[in-house]
Tab-separated table of C-alpha atoms in Angstrom:
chain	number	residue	atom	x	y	z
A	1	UNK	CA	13.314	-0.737	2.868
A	2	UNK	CA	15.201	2.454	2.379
A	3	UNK	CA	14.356	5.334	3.568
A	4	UNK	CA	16.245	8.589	3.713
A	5	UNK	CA	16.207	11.751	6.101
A	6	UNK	CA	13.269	13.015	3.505
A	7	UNK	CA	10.647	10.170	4.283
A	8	UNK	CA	11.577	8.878	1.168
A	9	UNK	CA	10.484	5.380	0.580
A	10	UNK	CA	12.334	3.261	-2.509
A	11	UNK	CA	10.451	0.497	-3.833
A	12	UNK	CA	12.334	0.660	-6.870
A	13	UNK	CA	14.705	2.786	-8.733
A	14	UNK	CA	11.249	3.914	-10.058
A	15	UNK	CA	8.926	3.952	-7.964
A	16	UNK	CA	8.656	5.941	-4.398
A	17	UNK	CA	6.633	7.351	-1.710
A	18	UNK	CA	6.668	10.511	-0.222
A	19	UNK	CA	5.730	9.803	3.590
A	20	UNK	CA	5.287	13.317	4.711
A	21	UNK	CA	3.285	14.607	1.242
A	22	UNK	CA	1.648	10.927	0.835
A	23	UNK	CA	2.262	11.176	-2.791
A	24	UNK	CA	3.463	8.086	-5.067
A	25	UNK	CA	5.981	9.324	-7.905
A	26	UNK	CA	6.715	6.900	-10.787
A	27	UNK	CA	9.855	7.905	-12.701
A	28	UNK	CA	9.561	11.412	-10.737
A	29	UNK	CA	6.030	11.844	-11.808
A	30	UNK	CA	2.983	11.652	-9.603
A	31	UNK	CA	0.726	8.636	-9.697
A	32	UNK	CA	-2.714	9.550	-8.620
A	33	UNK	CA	-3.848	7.531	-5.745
A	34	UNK	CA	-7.731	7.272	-4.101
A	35	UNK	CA	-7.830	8.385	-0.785
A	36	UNK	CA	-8.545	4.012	-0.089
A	37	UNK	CA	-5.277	3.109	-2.220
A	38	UNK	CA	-3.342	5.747	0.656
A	39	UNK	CA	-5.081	4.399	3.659
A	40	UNK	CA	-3.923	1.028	2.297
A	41	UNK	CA	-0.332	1.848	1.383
A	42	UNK	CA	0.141	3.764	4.623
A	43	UNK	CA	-1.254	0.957	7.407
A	44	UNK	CA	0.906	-1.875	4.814
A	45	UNK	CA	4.070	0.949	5.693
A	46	UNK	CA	3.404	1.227	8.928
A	47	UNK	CA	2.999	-2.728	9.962
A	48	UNK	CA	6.223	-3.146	7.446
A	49	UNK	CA	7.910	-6.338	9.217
A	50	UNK	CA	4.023	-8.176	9.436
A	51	UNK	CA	1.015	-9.250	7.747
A	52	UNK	CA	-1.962	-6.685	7.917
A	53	UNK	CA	-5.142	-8.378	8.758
A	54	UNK	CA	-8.019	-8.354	6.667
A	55	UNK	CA	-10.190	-7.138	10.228
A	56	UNK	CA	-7.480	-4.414	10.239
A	57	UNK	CA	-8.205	-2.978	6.910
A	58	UNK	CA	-11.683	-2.861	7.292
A	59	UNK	CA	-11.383	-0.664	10.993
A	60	UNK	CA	-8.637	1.285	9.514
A	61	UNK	CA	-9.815	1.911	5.778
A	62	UNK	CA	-13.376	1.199	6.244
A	63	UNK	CA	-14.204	1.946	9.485
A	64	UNK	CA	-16.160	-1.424	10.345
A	65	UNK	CA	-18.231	-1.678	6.927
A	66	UNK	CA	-15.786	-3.246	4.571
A	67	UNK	CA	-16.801	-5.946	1.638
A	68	UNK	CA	-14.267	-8.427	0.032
A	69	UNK	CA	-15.354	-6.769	-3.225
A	70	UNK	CA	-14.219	-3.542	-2.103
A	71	UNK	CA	-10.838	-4.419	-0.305
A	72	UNK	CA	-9.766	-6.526	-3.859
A	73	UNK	CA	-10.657	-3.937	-5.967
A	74	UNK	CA	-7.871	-1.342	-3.547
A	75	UNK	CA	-5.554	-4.106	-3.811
A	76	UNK	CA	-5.856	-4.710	-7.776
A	77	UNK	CA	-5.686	-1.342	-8.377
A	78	UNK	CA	-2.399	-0.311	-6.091
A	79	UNK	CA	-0.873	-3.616	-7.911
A	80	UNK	CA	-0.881	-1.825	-10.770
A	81	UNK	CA	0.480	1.525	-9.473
A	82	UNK	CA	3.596	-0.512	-7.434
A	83	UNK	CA	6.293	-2.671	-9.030
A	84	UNK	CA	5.674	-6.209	-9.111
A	85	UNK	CA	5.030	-8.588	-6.314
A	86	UNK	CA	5.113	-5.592	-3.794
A	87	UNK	CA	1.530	-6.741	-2.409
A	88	UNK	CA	1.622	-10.308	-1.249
A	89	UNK	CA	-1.870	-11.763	-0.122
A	90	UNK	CA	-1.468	-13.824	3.085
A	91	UNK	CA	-3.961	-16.468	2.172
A	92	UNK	CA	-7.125	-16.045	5.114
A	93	UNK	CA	-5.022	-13.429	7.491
A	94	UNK	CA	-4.717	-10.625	5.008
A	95	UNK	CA	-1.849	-8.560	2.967
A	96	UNK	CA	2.059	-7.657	3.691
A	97	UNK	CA	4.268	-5.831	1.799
A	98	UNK	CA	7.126	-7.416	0.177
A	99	UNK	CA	9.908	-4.643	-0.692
A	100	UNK	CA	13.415	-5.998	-1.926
């Protein structure tokens, strides 16, 4: 995880996040993210060194009304957004981040 005095996050020579303006930029341009796909990335950031449990998802993204549906479809569609094997599923505790 690198992060510079700009809240920079690295995932990639590609791909980073903008802490303070919550913005993703691929190649220096801005990949759109749903306001579920943030929440997401951001409690995954913040929880960096652990798994996030799927009970913490749904207070934090859903506030208590989460369905499986819902939480895979967030997850398939940030997979897509980050570089490859960045979102590891934690098989019946939840997700973690995996950054290089």
């Amino acid at each position: 995880l690198e992060t510079n005095s700009s809240n920079i996050i690295n995932f990639n020579n590609e791909i980073k996040f903008d802490v303070l303006n919550k913005t993703l930029l691929k190649r220096n341009e801005l990949v759109k993210l749903t306001n579920k796909e943030l929440l997401f990335l951001e409690i995954c950031l913040k929880n960096i060194n652990r798994a996030i449990t799927y009970k913490e998802f749904e207070n934090f993204i859903w506030e208590g009304n989460m369905t499986e549906d819902a939480l895979h479809s967030v997850v398939k569609s940030l997979r897509k957004k980050l570089p490859d094997d960045t979102l590891i599923n934690i098989s019946k505790i939840g997700y973690k981040l995996n950054l290089k």
